[in-house]
C-alpha positions as protocol buffer text, in pm:
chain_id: "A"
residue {
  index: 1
  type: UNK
  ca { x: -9242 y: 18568 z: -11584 }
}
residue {
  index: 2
  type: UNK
  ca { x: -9299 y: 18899 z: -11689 }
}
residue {
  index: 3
  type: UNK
  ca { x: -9423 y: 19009 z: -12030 }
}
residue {
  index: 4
  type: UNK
  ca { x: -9449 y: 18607 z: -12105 }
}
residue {
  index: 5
  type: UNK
  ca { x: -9802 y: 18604 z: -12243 }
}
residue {
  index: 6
  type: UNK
  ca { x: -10045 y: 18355 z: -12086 }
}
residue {
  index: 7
  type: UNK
  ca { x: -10104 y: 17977 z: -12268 }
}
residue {
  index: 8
  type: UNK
  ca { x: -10452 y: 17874 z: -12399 }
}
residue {
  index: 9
  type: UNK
  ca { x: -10530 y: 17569 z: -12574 }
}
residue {
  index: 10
  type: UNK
  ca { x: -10833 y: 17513 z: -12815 }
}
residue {
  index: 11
  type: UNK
  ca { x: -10889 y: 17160 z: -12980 }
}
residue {
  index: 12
  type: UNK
  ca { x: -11065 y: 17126 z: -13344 }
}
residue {
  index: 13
  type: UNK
  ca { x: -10904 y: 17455 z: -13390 }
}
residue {
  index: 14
  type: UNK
  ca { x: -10859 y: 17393 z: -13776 }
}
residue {
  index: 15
  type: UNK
  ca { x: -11162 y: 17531 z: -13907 }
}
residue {
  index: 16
  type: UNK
  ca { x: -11482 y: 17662 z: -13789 }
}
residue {
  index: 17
  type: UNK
  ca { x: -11586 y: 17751 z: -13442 }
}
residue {
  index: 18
  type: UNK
  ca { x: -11229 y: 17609 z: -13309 }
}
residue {
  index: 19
  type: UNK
  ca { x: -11029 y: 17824 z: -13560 }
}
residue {
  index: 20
  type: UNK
  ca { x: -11227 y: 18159 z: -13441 }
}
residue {
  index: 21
  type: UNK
  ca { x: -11204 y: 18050 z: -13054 }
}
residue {
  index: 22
  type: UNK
  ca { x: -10827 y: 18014 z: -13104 }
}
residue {
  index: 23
  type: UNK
  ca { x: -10840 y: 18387 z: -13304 }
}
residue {
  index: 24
  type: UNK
  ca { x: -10985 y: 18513 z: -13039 }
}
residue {
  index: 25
  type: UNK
  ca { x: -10704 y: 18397 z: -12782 }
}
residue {
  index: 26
  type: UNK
  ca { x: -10453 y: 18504 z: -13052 }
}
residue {
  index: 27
  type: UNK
  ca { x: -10625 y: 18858 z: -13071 }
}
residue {
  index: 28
  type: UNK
  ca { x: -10657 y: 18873 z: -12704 }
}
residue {
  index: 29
  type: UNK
  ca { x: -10270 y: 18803 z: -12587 }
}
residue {
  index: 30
  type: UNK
  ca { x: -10263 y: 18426 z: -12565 }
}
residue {
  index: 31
  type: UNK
  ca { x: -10011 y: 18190 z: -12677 }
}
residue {
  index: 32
  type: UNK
  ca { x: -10147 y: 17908 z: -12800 }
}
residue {
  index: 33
  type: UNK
  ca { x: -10125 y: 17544 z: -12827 }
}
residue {
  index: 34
  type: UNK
  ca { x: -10411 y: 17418 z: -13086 }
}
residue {
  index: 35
  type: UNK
  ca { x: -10501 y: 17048 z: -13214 }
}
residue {
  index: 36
  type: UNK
  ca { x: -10669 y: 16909 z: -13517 }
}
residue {
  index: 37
  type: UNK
  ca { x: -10625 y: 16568 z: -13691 }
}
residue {
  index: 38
  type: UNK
  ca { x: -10659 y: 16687 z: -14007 }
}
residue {
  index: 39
  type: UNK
  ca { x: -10376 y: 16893 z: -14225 }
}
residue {
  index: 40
  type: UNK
  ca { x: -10578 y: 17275 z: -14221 }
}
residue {
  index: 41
  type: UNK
  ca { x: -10425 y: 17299 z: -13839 }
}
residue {
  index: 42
  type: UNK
  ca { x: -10103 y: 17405 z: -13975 }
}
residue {
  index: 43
  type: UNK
  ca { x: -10251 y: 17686 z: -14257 }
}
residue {
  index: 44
  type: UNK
  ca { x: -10522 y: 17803 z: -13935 }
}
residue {
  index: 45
  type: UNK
  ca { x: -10159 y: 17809 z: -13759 }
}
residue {
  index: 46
  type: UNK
  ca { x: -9994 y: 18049 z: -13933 }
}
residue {
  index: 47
  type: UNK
  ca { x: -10290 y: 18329 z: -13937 }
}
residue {
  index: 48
  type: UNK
  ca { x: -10275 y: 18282 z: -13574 }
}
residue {
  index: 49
  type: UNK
  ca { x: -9910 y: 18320 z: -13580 }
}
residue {
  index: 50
  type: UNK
  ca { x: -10004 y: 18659 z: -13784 }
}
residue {
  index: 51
  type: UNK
  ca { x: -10214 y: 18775 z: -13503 }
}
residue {
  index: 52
  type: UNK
  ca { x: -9922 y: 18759 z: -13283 }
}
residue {
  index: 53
  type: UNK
  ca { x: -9937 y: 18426 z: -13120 }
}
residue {
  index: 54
  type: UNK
  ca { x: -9677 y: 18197 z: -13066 }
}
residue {
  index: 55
  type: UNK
  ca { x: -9858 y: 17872 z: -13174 }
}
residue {
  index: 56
  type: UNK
  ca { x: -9774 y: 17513 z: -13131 }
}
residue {
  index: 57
  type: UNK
  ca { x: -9960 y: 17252 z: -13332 }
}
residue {
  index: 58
  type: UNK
  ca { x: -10007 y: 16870 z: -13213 }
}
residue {
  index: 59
  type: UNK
  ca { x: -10125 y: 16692 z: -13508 }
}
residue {
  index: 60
  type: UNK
  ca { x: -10370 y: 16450 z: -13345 }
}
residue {
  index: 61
  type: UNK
  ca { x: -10670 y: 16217 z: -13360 }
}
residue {
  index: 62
  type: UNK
  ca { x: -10831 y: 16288 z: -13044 }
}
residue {
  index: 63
  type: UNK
  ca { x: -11151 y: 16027 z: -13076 }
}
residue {
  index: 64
  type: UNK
  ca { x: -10855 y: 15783 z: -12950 }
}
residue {
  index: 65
  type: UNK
  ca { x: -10697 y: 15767 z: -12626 }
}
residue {
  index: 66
  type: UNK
  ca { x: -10349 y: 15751 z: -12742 }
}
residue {
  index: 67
  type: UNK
  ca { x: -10418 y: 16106 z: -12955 }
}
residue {
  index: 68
  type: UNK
  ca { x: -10526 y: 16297 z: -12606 }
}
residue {
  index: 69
  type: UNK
  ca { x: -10210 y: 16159 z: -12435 }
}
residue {
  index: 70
  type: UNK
  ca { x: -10027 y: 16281 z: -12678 }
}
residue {
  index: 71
  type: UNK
  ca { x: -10174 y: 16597 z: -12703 }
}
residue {
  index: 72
  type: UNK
  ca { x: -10156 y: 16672 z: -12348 }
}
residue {
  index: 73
  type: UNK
  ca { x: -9767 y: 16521 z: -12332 }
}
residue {
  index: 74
  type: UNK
  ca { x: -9686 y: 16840 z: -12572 }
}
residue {
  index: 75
  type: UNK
  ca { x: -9909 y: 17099 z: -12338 }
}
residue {
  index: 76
  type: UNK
  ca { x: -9682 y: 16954 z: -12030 }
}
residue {
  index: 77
  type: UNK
  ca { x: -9396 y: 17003 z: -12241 }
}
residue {
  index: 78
  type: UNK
  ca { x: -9440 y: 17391 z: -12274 }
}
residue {
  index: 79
  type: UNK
  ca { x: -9328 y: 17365 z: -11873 }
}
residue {
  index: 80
  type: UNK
  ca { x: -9613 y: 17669 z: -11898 }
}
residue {
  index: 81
  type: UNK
  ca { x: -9952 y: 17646 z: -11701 }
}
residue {
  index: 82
  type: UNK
  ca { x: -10245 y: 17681 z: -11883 }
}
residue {
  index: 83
  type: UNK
  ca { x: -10481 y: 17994 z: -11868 }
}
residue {
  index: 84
  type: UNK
  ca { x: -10759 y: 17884 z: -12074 }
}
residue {
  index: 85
  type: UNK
  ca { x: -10864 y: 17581 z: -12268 }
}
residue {
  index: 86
  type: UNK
  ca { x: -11112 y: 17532 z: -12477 }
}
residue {
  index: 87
  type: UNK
  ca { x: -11227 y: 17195 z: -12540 }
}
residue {
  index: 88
  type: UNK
  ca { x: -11425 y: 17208 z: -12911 }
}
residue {
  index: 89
  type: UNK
  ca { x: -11284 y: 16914 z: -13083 }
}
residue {
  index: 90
  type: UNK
  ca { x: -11649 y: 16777 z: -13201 }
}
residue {
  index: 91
  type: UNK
  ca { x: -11815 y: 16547 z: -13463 }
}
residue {
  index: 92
  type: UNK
  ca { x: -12194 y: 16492 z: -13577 }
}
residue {
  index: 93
  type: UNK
  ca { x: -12371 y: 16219 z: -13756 }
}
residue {
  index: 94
  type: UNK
  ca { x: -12741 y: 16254 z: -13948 }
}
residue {
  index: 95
  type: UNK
  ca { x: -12929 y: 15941 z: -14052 }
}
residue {
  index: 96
  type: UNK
  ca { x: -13187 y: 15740 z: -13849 }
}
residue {
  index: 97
  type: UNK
  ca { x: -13017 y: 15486 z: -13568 }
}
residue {
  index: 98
  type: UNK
  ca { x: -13130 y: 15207 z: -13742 }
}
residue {
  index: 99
  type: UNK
  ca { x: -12926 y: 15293 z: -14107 }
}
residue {
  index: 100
  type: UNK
  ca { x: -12591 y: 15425 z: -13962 }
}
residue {
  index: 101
  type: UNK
  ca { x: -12263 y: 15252 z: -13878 }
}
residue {
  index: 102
  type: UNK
  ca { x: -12223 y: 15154 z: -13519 }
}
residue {
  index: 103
  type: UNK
  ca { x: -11861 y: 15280 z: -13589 }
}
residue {
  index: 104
  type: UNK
  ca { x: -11999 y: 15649 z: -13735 }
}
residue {
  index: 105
  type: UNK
  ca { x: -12212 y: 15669 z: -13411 }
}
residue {
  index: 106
  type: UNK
  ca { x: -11899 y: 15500 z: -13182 }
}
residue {
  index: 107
  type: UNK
  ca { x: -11670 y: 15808 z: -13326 }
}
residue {
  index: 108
  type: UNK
  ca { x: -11948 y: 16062 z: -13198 }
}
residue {
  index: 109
  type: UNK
  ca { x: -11894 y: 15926 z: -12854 }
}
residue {
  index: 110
  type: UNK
  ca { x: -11552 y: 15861 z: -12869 }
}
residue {
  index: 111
  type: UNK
  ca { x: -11430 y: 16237 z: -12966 }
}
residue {
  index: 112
  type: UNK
  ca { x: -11751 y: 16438 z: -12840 }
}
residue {
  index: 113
  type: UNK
  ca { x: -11760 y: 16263 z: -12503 }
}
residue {
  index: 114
  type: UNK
  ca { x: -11472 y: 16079 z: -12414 }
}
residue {
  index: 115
  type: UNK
  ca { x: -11171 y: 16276 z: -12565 }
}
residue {
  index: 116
  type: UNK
  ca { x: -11331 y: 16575 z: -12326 }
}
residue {
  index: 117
  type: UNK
  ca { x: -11400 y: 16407 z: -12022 }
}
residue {
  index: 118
  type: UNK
  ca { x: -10993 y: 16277 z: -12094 }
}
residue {
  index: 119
  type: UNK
  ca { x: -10861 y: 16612 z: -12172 }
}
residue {
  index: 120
  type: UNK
  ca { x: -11052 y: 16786 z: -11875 }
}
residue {
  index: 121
  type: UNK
  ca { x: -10886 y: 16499 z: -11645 }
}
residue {
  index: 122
  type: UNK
  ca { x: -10549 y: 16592 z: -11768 }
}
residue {
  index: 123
  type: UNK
  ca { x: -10540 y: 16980 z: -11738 }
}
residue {
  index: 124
  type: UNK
  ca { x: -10807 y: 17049 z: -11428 }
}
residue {
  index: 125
  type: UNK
  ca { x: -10598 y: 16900 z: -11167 }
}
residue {
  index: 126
  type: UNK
  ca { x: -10284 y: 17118 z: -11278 }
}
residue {
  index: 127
  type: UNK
  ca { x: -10517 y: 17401 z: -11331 }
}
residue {
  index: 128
  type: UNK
  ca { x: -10688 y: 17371 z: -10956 }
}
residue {
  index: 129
  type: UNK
  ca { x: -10337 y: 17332 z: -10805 }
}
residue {
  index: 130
  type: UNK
  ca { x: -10266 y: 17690 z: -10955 }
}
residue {
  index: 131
  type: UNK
  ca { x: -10554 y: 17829 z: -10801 }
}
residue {
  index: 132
  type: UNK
  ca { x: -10627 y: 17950 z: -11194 }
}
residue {
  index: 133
  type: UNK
  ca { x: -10770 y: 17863 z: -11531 }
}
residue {
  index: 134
  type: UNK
  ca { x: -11083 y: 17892 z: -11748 }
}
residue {
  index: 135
  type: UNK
  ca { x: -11239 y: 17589 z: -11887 }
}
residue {
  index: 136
  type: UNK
  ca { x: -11460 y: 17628 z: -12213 }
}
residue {
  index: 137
  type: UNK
  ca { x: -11641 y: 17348 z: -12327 }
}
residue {
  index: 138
  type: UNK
  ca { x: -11827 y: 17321 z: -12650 }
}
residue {
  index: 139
  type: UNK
  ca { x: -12198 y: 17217 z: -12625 }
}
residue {
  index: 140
  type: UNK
  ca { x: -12483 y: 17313 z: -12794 }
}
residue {
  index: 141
  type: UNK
  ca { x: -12789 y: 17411 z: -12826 }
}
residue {
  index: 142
  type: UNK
  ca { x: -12864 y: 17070 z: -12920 }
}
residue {
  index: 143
  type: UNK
  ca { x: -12836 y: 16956 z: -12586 }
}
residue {
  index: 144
  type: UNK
  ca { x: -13182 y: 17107 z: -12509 }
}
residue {
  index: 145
  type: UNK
  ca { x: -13363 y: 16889 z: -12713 }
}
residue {
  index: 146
  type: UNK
  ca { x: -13426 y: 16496 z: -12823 }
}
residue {
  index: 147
  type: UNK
  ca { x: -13200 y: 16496 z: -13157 }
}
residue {
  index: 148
  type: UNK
  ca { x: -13428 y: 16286 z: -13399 }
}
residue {
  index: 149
  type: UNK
  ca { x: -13189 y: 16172 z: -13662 }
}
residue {
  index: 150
  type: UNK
  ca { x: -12924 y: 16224 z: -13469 }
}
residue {
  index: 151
  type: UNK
  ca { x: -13006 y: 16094 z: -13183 }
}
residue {
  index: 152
  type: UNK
  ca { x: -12605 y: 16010 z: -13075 }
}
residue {
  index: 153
  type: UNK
  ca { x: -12518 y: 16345 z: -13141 }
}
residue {
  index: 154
  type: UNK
  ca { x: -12773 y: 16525 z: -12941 }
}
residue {
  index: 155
  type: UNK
  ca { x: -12706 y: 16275 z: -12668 }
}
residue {
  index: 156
  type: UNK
  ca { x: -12342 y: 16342 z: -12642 }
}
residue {
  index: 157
  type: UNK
  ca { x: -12428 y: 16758 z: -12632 }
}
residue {
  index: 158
  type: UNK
  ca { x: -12659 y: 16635 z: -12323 }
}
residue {
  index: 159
  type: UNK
  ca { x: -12379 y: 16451 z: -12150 }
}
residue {
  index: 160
  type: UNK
  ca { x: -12126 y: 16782 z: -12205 }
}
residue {
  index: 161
  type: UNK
  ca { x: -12362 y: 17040 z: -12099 }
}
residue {
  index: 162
  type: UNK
  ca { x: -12457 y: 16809 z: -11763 }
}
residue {
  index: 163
  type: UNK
  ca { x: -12062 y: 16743 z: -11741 }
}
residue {
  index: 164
  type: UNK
  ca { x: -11974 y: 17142 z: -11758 }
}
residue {
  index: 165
  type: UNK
  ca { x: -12239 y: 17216 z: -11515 }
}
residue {
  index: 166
  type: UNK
  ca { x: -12131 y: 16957 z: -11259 }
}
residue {
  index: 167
  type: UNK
  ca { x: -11754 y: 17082 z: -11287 }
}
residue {
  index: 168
  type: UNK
  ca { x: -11838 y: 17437 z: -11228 }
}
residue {
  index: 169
  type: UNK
  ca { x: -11997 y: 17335 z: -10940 }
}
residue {
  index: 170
  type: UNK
  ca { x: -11775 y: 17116 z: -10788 }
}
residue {
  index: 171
  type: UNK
  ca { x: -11454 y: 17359 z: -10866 }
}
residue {
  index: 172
  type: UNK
  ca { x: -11676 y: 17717 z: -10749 }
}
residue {
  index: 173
  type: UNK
  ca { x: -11402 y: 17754 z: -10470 }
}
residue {
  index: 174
  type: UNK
  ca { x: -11098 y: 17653 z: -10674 }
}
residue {
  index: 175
  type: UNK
  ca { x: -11064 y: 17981 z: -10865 }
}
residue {
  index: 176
  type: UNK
  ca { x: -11110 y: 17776 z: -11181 }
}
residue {
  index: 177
  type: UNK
  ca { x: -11422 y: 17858 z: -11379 }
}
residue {
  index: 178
  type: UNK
  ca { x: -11597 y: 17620 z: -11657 }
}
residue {
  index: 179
  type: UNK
  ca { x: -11837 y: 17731 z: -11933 }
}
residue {
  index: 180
  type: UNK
  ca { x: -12030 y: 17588 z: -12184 }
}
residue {
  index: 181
  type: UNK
  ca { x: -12058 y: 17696 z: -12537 }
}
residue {
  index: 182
  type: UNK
  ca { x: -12423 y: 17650 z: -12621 }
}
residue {
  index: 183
  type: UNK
  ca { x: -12362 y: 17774 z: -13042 }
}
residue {
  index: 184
  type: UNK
  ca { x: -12691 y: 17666 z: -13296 }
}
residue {
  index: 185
  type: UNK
  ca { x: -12659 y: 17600 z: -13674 }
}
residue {
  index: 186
  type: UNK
  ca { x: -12322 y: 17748 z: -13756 }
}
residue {
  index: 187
  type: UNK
  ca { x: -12203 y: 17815 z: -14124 }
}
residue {
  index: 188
  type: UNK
  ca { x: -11886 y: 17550 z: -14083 }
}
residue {
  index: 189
  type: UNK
  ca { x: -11871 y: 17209 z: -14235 }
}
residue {
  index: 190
  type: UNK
  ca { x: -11989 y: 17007 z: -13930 }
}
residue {
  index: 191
  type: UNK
  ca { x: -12343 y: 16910 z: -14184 }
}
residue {
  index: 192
  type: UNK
  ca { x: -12142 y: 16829 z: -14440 }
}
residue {
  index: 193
  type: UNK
  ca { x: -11920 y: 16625 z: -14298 }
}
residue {
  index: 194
  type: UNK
  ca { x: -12226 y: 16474 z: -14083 }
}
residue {
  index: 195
  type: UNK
  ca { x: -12418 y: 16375 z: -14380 }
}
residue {
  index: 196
  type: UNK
  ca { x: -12694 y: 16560 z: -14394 }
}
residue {
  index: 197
  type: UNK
  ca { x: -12680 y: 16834 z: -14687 }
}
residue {
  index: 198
  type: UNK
  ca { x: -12996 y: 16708 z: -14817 }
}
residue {
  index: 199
  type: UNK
  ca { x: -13194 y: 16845 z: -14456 }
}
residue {
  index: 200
  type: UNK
  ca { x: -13349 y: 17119 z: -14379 }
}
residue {
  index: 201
  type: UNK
  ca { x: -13107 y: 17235 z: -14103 }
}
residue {
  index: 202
  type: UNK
  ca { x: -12808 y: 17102 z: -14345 }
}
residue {
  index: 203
  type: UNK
  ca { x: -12930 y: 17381 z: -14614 }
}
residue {
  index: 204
  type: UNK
  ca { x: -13074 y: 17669 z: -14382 }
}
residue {
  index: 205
  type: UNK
  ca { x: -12911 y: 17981 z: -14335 }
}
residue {
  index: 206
  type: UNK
  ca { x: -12704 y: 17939 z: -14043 }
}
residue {
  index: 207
  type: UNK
  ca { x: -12498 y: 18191 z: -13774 }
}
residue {
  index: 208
  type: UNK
  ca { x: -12140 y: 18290 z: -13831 }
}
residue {
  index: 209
  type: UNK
  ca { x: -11905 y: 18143 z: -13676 }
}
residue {
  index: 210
  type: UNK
  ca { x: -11686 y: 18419 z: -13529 }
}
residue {
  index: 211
  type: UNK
  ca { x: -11967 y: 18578 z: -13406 }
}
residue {
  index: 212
  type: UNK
  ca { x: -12026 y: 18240 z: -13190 }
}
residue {
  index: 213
  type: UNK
  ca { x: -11656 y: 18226 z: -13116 }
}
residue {
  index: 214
  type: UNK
  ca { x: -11692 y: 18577 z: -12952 }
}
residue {
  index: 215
  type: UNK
  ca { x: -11994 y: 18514 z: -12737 }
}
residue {
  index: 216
  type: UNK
  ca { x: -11829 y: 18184 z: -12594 }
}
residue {
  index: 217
  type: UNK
  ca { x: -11489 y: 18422 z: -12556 }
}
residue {
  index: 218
  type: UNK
  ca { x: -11633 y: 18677 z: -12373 }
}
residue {
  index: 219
  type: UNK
  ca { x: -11846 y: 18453 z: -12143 }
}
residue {
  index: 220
  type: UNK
  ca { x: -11569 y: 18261 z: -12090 }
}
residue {
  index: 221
  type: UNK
  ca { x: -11348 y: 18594 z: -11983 }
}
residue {
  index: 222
  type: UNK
  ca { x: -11623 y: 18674 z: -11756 }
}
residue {
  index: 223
  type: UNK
  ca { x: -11629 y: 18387 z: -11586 }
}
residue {
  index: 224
  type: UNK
  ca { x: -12029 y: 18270 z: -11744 }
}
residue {
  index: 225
  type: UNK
  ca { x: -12155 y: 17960 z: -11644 }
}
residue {
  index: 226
  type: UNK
  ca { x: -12320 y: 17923 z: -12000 }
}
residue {
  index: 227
  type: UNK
  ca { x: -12390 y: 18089 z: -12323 }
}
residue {
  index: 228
  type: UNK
  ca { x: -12637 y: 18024 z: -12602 }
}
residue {
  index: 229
  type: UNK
  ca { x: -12386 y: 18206 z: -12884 }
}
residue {
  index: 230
  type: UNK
  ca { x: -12466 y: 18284 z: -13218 }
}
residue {
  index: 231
  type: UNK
  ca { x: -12802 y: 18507 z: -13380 }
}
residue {
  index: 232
  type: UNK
  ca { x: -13088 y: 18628 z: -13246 }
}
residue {
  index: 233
  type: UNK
  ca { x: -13250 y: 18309 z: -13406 }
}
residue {
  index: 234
  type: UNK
  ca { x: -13065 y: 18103 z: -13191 }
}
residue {
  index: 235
  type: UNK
  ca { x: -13084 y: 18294 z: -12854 }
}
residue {
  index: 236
  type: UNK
  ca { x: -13484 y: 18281 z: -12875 }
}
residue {
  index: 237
  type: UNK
  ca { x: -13488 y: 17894 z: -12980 }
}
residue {
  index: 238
  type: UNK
  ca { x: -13264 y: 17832 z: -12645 }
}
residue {
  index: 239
  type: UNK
  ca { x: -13528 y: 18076 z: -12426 }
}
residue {
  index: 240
  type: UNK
  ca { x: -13831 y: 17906 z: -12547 }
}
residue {
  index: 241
  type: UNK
  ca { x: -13664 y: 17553 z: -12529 }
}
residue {
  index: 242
  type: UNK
  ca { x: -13680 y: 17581 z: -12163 }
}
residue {
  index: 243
  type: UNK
  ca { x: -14045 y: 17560 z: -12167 }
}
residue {
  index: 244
  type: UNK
  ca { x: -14141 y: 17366 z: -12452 }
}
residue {
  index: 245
  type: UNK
  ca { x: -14229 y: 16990 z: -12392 }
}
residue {
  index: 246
  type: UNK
  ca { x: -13966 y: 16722 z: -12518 }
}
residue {
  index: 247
  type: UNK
  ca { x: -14224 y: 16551 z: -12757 }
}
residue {
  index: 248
  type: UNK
  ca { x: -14272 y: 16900 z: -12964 }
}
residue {
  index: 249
  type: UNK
  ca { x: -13883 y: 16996 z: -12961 }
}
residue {
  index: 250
  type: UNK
  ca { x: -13835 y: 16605 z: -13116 }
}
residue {
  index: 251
  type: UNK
  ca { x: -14122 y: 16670 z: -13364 }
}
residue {
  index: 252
  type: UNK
  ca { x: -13938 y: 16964 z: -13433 }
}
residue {
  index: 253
  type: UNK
  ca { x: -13555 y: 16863 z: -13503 }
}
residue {
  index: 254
  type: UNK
  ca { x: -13735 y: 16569 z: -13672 }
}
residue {
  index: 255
  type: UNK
  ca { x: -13882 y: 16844 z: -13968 }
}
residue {
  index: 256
  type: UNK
  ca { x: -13528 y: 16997 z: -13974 }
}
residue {
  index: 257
  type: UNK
  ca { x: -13305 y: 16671 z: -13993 }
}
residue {
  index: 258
  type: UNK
  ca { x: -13481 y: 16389 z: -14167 }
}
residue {
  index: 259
  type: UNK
  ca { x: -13281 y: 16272 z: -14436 }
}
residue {
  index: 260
  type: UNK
  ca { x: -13418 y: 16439 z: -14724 }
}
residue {
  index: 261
  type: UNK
  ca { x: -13601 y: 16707 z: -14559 }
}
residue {
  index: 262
  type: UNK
  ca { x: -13433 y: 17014 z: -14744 }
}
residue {
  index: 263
  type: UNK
  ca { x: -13545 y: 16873 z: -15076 }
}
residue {
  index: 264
  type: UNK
  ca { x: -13851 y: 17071 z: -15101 }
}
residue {
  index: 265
  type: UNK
  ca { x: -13737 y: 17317 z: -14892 }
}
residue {
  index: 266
  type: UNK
  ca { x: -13968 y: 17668 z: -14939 }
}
């Protein structure tokens, strides 16, 4: 096995916070499996490839159950264990409850939630036989607080940040570590793509996004239970979100994502 570098897989890993995650690994002596549904995995493939990765892409719609199996049926296939994975793979939706699509809100769930409690089933038991592996899992900030006008999305943040907690602490003698990636507004297209590029929070300066991919690298290197990654901005919203009451953080993300909000934005 010498001088075979070890095997990380990062989902969503087309763009954004995924791509960076995955440049990190490349940077840092990973191989790497990565997975995106969309067609900018295979251009984020071959700068990864320039970093001096050998990178396998699985082309793959992961809010479906057939998409994770087949995702995971191509990580088995490698015959290599996994180091590190970091499951990012992530979708938001803006609008009040009552005027979006149960099927926009059912996606949310379905690749936010379910795809990562299914891809966690799949590699931890391999990982916890080695007696190895780091487990990153993409939260956010967001979790901290009631998400008015996007109140699925927040919710599914919740139920990942509760979810990596609970692992680490069920796996602390397993040599197999989990973080969560806590990131705040990041300059990607998640808004965009969520709907909401007439809010507040949609047109707001927001943090980079390899700076975020860093912080969640290194915390995940050294073995952190949890990070809140990005600017100074968004370290001090996570400290003083501990304290503040849940009715003044919902007031709150209610002024930064009501449809429309960024309008008259001063």
């Amino acid at each position: 096995m010498n001088g075979i570098k070890p095997l990380a897989v990062v989902t969503g890993a087309s763009s954004g916070i995924g791509f960076e995650l995955a440049k990190q690994f490349a940077e840092n002596g990973f191989d790497l499996v990565v997975s995106a549904e969309d067609s900018g995995v295979d251009a984020a493939a071959e700068q990864l490839q320039a970093a001096g990765a050998d990178v396998q892409v699985v082309r793959a719609d992961l809010a479906t159950y057939d998409g994770v199996e087949r995702l995971y049926a191509a990580i088995a296939t490698t015959r290599r264990p996994v180091s590190a994975a970091a499951l990012n793979a992530g979708v938001g939706q803006g609008g009040a409850f009552l005027d979006t699509d149960l099927a926009d809100e059912a996606r949310v769930i379905d690749l936010n939630i379910t795809s990562t409690v299914h891809l966690a089933k799949r590699l931890l038991p391999v990982m916890v036989a080695e007696g190895d592996g780091k487990l990153l899992i993409t939260s956010s900030i967001a979790s901290t607080m009631p998400g008015s006008f996007q109140a699925v999305y927040n919710a599914s943040k919740s139920f990942l940040q509760s979810f990596a907690e609970a692992l680490r602490n069920e796996l602390k003698d397993t040599g197999v570590t989990v973080t969560s990636l806590m990131p705040g507004p990041t300059e990607t297209n998640f808004f965009h793509r969520a709907g909401m590029d007439d809010t507040k929070v949609g047109r707001q300066p927001k943090d980079d996004p390899a700076k975020v991919a860093k912080d969640g690298f290194d915390a995940l290197m050294s073995e952190r239970g949890k990070v809140v990654a990005g600017s100074l901005r968004t370290k001090a919203q996570g400290v003083a979100n501990k304290v503040l009451p849940d009715k003044l953080k919902a007031a709150a993300h209610r002024r930064m994502a009501e449809p429309g909000s960024g309008r008259n934005r001063k």
